[in-house]
Short mmCIF file of C-alpha atoms and ligand atoms in Angstrom, two decimals:
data_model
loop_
_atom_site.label_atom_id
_atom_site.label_comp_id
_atom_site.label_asym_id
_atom_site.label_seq_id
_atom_site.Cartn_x
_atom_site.Cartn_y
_atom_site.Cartn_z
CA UNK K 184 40.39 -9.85 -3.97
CA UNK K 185 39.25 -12.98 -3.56
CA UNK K 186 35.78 -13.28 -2.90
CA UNK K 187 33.05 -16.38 -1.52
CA UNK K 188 29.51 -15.49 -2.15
CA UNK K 189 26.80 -16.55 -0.75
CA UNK K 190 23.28 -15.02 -2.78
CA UNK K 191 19.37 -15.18 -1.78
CA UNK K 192 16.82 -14.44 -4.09
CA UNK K 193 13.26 -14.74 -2.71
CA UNK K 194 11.47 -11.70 -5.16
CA UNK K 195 8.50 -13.78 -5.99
CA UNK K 196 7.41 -17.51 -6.00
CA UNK K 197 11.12 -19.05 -5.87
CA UNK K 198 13.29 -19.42 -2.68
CA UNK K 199 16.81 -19.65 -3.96
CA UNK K 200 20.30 -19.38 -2.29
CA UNK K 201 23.71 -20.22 -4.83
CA UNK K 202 27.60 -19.73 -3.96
CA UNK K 203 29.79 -17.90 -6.64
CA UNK K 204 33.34 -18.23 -5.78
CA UNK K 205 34.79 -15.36 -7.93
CA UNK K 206 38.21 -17.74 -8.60
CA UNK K 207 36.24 -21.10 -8.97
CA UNK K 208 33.03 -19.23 -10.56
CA UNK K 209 29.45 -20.96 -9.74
CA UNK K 210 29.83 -24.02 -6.67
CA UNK K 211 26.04 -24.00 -6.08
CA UNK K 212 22.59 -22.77 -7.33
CA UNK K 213 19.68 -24.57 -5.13
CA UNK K 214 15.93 -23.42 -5.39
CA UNK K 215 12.74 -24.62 -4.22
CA UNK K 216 9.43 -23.91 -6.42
CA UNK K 217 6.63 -22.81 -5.08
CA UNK K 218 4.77 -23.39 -8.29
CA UNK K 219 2.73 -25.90 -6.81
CA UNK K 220 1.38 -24.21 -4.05
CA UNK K 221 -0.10 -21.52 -6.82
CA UNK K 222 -0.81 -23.29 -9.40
CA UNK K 223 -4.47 -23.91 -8.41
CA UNK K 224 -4.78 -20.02 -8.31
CA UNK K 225 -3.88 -19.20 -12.20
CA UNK K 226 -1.35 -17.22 -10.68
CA UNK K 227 1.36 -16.38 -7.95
CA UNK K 228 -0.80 -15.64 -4.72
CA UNK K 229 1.58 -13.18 -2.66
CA UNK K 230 0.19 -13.94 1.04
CA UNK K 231 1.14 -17.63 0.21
CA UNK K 232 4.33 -17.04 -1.41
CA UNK K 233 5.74 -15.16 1.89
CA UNK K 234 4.86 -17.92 4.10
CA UNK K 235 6.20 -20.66 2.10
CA UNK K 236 10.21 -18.38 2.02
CA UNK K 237 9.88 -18.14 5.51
CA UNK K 238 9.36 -21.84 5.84
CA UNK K 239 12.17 -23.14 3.41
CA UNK K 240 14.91 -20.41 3.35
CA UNK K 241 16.96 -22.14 6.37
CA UNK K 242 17.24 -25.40 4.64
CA UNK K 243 17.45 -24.00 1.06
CA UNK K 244 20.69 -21.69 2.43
CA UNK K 245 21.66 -24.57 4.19
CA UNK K 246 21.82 -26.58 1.09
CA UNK K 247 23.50 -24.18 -1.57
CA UNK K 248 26.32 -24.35 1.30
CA UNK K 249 26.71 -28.20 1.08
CA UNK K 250 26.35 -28.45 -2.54
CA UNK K 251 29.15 -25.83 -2.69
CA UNK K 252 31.00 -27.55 0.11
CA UNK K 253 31.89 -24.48 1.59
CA UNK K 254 30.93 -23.44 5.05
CA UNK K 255 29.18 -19.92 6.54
CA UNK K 256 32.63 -19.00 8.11
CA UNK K 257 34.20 -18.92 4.90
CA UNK K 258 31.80 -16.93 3.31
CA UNK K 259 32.72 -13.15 2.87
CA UNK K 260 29.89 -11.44 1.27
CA UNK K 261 25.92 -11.91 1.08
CA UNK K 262 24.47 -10.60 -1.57
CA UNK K 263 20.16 -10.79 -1.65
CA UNK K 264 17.90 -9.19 -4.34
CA UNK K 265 16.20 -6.25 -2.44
CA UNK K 266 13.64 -5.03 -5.27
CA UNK K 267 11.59 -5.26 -7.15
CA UNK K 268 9.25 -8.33 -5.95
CA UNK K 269 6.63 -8.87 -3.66
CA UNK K 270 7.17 -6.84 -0.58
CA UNK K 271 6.47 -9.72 1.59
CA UNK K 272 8.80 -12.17 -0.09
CA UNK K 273 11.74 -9.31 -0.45
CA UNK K 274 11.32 -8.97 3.19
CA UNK K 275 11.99 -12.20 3.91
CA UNK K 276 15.49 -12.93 2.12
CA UNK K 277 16.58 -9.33 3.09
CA UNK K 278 15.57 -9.83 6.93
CA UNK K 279 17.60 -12.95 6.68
CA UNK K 280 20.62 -12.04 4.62
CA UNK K 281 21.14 -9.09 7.21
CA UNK K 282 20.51 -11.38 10.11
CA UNK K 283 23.64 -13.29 8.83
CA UNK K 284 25.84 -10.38 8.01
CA UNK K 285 24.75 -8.63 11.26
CA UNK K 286 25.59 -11.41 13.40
CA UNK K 287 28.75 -12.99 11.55
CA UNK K 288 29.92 -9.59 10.18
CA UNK K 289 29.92 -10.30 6.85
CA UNK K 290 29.70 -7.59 4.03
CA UNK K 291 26.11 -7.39 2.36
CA UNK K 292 25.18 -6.18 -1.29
CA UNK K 293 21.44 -5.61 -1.61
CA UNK K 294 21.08 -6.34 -5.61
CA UNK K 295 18.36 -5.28 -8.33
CA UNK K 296 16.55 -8.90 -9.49
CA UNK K 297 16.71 -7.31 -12.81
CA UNK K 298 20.26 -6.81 -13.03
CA UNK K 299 20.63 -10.48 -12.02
CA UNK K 300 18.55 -11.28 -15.10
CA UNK K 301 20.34 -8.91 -17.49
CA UNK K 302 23.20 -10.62 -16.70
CA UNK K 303 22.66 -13.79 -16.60
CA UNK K 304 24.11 -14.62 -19.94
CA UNK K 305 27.34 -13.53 -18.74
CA UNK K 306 27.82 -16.43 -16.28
CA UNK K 307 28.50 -18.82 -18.71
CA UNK K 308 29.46 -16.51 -21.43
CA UNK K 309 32.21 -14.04 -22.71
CA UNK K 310 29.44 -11.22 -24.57
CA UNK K 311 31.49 -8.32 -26.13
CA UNK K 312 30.27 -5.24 -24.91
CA UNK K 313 28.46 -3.26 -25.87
CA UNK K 314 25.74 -5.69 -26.32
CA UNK K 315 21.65 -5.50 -26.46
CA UNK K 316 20.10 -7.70 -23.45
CA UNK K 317 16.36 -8.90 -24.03
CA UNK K 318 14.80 -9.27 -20.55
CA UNK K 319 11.35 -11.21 -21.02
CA UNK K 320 9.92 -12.93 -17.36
CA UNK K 321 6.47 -13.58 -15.69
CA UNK K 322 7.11 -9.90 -14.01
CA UNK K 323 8.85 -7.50 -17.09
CA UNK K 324 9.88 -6.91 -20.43
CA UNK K 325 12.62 -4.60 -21.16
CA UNK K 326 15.57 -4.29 -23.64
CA UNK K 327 18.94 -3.35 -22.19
CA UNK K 328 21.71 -1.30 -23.98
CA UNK K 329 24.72 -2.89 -21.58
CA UNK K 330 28.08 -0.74 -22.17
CA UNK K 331 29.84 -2.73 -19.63
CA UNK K 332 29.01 -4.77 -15.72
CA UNK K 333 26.63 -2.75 -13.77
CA UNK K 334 26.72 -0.42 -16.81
CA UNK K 335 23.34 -0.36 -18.34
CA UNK K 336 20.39 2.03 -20.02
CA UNK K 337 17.11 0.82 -20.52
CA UNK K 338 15.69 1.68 -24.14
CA UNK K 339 12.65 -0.03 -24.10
CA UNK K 340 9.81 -1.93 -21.60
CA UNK K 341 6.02 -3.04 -21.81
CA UNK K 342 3.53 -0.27 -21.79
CA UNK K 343 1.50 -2.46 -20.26
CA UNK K 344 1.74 -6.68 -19.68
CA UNK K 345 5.14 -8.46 -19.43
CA UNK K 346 5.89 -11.55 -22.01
CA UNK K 347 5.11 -14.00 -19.65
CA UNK K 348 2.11 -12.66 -18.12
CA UNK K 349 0.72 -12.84 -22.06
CA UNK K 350 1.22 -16.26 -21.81
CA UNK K 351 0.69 -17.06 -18.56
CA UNK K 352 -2.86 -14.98 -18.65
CA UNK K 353 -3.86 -16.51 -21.99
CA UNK K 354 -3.14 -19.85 -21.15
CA UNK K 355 -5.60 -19.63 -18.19
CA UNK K 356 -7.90 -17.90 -20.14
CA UNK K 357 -8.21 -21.28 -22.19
CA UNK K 358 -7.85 -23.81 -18.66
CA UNK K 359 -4.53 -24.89 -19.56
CA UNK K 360 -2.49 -24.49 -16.38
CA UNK K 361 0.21 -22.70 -15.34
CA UNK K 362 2.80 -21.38 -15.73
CA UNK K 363 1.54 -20.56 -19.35
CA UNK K 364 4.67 -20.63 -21.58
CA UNK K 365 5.73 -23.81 -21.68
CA UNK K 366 2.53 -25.29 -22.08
CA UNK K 367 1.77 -23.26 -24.96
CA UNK K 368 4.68 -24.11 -26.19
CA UNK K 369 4.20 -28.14 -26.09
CA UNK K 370 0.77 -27.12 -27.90
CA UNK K 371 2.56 -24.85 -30.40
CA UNK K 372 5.14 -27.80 -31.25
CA UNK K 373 2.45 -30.17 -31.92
CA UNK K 374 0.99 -28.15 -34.49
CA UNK K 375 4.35 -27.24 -36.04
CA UNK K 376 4.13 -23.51 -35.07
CA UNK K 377 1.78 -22.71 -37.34
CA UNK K 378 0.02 -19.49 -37.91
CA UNK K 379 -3.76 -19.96 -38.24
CA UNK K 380 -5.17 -17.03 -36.49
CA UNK K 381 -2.57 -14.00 -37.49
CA UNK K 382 -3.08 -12.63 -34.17
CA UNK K 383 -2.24 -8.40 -34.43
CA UNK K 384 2.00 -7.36 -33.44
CA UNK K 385 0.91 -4.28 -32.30
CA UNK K 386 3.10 -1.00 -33.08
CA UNK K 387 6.22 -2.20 -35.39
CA UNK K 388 7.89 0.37 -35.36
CA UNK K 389 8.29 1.35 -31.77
CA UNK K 390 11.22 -0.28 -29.24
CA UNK K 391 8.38 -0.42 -26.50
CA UNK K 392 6.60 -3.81 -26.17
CA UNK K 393 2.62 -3.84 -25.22
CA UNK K 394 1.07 -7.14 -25.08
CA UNK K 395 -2.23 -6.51 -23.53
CA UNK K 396 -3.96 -5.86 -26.77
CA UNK K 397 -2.62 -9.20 -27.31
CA UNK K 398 -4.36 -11.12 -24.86
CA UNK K 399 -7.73 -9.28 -25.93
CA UNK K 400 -7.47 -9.96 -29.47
CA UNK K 401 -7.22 -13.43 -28.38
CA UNK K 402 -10.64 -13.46 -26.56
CA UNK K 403 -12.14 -11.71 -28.91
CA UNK K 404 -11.32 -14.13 -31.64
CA UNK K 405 -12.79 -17.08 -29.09
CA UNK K 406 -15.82 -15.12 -28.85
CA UNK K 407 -16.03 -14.84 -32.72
CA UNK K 408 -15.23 -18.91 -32.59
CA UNK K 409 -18.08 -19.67 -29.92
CA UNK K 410 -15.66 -20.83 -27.74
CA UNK K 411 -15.83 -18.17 -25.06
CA UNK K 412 -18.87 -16.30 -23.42
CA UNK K 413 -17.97 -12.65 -22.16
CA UNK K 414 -20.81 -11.92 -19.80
CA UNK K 415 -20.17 -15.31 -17.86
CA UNK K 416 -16.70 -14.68 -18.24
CA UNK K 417 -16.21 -18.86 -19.19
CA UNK K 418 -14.75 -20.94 -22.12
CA UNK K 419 -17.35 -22.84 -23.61
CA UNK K 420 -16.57 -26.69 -24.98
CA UNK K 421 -13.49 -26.21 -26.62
CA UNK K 422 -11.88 -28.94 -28.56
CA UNK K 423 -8.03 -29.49 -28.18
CA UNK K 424 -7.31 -28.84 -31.17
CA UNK K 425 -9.24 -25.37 -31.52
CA UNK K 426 -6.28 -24.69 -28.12
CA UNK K 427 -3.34 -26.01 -29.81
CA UNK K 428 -4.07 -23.35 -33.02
CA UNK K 429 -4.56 -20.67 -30.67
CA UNK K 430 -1.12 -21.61 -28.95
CA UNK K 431 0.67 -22.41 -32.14
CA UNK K 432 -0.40 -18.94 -33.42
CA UNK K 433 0.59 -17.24 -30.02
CA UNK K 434 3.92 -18.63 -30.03
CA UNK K 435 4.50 -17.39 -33.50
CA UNK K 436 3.04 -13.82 -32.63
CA UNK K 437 4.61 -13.26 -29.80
CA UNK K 438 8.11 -14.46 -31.36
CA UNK K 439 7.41 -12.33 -34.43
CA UNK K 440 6.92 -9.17 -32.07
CA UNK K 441 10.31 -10.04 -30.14
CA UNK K 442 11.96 -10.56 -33.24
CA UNK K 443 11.14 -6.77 -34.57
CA UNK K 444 11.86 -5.41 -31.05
CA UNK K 445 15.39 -6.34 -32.24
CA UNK K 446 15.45 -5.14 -35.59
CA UNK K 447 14.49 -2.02 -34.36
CA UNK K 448 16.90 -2.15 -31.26
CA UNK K 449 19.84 -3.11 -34.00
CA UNK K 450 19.33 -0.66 -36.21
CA UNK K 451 18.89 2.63 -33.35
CA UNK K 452 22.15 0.95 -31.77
CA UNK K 453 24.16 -0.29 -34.63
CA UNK K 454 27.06 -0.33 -32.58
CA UNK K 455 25.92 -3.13 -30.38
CA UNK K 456 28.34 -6.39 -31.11
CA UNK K 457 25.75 -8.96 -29.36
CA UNK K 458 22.25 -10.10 -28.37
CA UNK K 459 21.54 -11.79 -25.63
CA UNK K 460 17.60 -12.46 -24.57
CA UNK K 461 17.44 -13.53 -20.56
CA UNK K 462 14.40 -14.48 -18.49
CA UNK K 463 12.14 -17.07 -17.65
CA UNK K 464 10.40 -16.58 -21.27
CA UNK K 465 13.92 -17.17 -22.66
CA UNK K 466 13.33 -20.77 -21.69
CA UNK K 467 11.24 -20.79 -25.34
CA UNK K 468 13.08 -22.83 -28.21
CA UNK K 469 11.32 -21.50 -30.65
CA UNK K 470 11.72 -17.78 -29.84
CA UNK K 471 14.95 -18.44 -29.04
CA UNK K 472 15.88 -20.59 -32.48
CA UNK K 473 13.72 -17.46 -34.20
CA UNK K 474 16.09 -14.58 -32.81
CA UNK K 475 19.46 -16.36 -33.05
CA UNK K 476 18.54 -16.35 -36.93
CA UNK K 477 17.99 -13.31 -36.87
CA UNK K 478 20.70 -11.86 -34.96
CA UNK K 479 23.22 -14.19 -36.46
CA UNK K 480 22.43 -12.93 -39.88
CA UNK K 481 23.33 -9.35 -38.95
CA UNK K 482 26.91 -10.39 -38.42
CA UNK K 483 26.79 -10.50 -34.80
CA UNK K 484 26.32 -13.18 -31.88
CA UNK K 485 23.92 -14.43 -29.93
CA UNK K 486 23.35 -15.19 -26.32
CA UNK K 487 20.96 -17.33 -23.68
CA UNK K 488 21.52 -18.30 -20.46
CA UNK K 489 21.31 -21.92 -19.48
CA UNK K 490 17.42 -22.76 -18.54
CA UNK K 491 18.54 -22.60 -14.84
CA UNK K 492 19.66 -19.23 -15.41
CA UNK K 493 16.80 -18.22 -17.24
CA UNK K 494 13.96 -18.46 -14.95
CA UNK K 495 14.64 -17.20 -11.05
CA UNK K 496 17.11 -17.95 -9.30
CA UNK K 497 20.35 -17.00 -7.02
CA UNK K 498 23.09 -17.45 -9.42
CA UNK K 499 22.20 -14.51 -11.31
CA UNK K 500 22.50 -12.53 -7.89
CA UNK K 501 25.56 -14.21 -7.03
CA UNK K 502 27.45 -13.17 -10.59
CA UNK K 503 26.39 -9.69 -10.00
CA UNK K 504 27.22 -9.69 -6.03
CA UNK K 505 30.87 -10.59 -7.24
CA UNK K 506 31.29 -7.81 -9.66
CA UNK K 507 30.17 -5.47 -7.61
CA UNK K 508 31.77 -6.79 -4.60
CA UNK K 509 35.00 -6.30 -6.76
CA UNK K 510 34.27 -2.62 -7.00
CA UNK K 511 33.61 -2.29 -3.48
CA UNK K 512 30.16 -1.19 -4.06
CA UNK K 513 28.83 -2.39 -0.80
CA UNK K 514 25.70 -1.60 0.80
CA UNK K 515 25.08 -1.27 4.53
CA UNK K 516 22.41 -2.88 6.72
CA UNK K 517 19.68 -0.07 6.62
CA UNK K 518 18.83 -0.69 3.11
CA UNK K 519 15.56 -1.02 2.17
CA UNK K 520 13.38 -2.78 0.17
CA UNK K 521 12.10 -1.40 -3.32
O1 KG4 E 726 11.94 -15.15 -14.79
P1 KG4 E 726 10.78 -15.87 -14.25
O2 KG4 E 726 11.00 -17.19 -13.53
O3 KG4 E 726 9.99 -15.02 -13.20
C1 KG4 E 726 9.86 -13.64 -13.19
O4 KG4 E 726 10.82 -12.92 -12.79
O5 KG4 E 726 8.73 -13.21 -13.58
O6 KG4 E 726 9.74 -16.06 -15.43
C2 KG4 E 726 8.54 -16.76 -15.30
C3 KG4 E 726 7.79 -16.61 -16.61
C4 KG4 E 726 6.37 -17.16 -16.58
O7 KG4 E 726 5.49 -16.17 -17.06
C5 KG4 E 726 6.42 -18.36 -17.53
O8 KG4 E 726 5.20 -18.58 -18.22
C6 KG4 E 726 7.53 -17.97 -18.47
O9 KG4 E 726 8.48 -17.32 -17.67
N1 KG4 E 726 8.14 -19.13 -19.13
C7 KG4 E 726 8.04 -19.35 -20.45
C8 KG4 E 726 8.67 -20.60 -20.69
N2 KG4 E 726 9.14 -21.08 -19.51
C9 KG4 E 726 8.80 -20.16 -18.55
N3 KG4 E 726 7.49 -18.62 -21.42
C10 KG4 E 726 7.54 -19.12 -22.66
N4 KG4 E 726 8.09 -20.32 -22.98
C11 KG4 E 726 8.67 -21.09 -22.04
N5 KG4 E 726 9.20 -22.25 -22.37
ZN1 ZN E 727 12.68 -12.75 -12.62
#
């Protein structure tokens, strides 16, 4: 059947609405950044991010629809990412996705923000199933064993910090902003992506990721440096150049880790055809560039999203709203958040 979608994704700091027509595929994908508004805090501040969906959502829906050219009339389904977020932000795209449905009667699909990201490859792509799915974001870090849409195990996550929070926390551990990754990146490029510190990969052999250990082998190897006092909690006068070795050799570590996380994957699953790594994190050239390598030189393909599929947004909710929608797997308006 065919199907116009209009999907809202408000799970953390990003206020997003995008229209999938499943005939046409993807006529819109607006989003407004808070990034700004935290950026002074290291760090998404939830109390702010609520407030600032409830102020833009109108004219953010309001603008997927005229980039798309469609109207609200002709939509048919509303699909909005109901966990996992900040409650206060969920609340605020679900209270106003069923607002719409309930008042224009339009069907509603509350969707799993992670199953956006999982498959956010396959918007643009054709990925042979079964195929391994590398979610890395500020929020989580999981790998995916995907048999088919909507049909997916988890095999591995973080034990403890996500990809993104390593960088994000270590870049404010050494002032440099955030978000963290693609700063550290821009440092890591201007030193070539070298290795000077051999920061630790943790366990190799398992398929979970930890990065916590990470971020403290970091500081401890500041303290070592004089760079960083522990009982004052402060970096002490760092050059620039002492930063860009500790990013270059981040960028490698944490690239080396995701590359064995594969390996490992590959060879517990040799009966995966593809790779695809999804995410804000999978905005990284250099990881990326490392695991296309490596997956291409085990005979099988690799997969990214386009950077506006990587980090939040409502396309990925809109793909998955239109598969779903397709298999009637509708939801009704007492869902919940969470
Ligand atoms: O997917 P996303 O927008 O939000 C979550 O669902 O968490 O991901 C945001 C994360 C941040 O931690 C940010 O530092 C990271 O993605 N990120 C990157 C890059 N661009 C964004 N990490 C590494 N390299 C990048 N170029
Ligand atoms: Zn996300």
């Amino acid at each position: 059947m065919h199907e116009l979608i209009l999907a809202l994704e408000t799970s953390c700091d990003e206020t997003a609405a995008a229209v999938f027509d499943t005939q046409k595929g993807m006529l819109s994908n607006v989003l407004y950044s808070q990034i700004e508004l935290h950026k002074s805090f290291g760090g998404v501040v939830p109390e702010i991010a609520s407030r600032a969906h409830i102020e833009k959502i109108n004219e953010i829906v309001s603008s997927a629809l005229t980039t798309a050219n469609v109207t609200l009339d002709q939509i048919t389904t509303i699909g909005v990412t109901s966990k996992p977020g900040l409650p206060g932000s969920l609340l605020v795209g679900c209270s106003f996705a069923k607002a719409m449905a309930g008042a224009l009667n339009k069907k509603i699909i509350a969707i799993d923000h992670l199953e956006g990201h999982a498959f956010s490859a396959n918007i643009e792509h054709n990925i042979p199933f079964p195929f391994l799915c590398i979610t890395a974001s500020g929020g989580h870090t999981s790998m995916y064993l995907i048999k088919d849409f909507g049909d997916y195990t988890t095999i591995s996550t973080t034990a403890d910090d996500a990809a993104g929070e390593a960088f994000d926390k270590i870049a404010k551990l050494l002032e440099l902003g955030y978000p963290g990754g693609p700063i550290i990146e821009k440092r890591a490029a201007s030193k070539n992506f070298q290795d000077f510190f051999k920061y630790p990969r943790g366990d190799k052999k398992s398929l979970n990721f930890s990065f916590s250990g990470l971020k403290t082998a970091v500081l401890y190897d500041l303290v070592k440096r004089g760079a960083y006092d522990l009982p004052s909690k402060t970096l002490l006068n760092t050059s620039e150049a002492l930063k860009d070795q500790v990013a270059s050799s981040l960028q490698v570590c944490i690239a080396d880790i995701f590359a064995q996380k594969v390996l490992n994957a590959l060879q517990v699953y040799p009966e995966l055809k593809a790779v695809s790594f999804v995410g804000g994190v999978a905005c990284n050239k250099y990881i990326r560039a490392q695991l296309k390598t490596l997956v291409e030189k085990t005979g099988r393909q690799f997969f990214v999203p386009h950077p506006q599929y990587c980090t939040d947004n409502a396309g990925m909710i809109a793909f998955v709203t239109h598969y779903k929608a397709q298999r009637n797997q509708f939801s009704d308006l007492t869902f919940d958040i969470l």
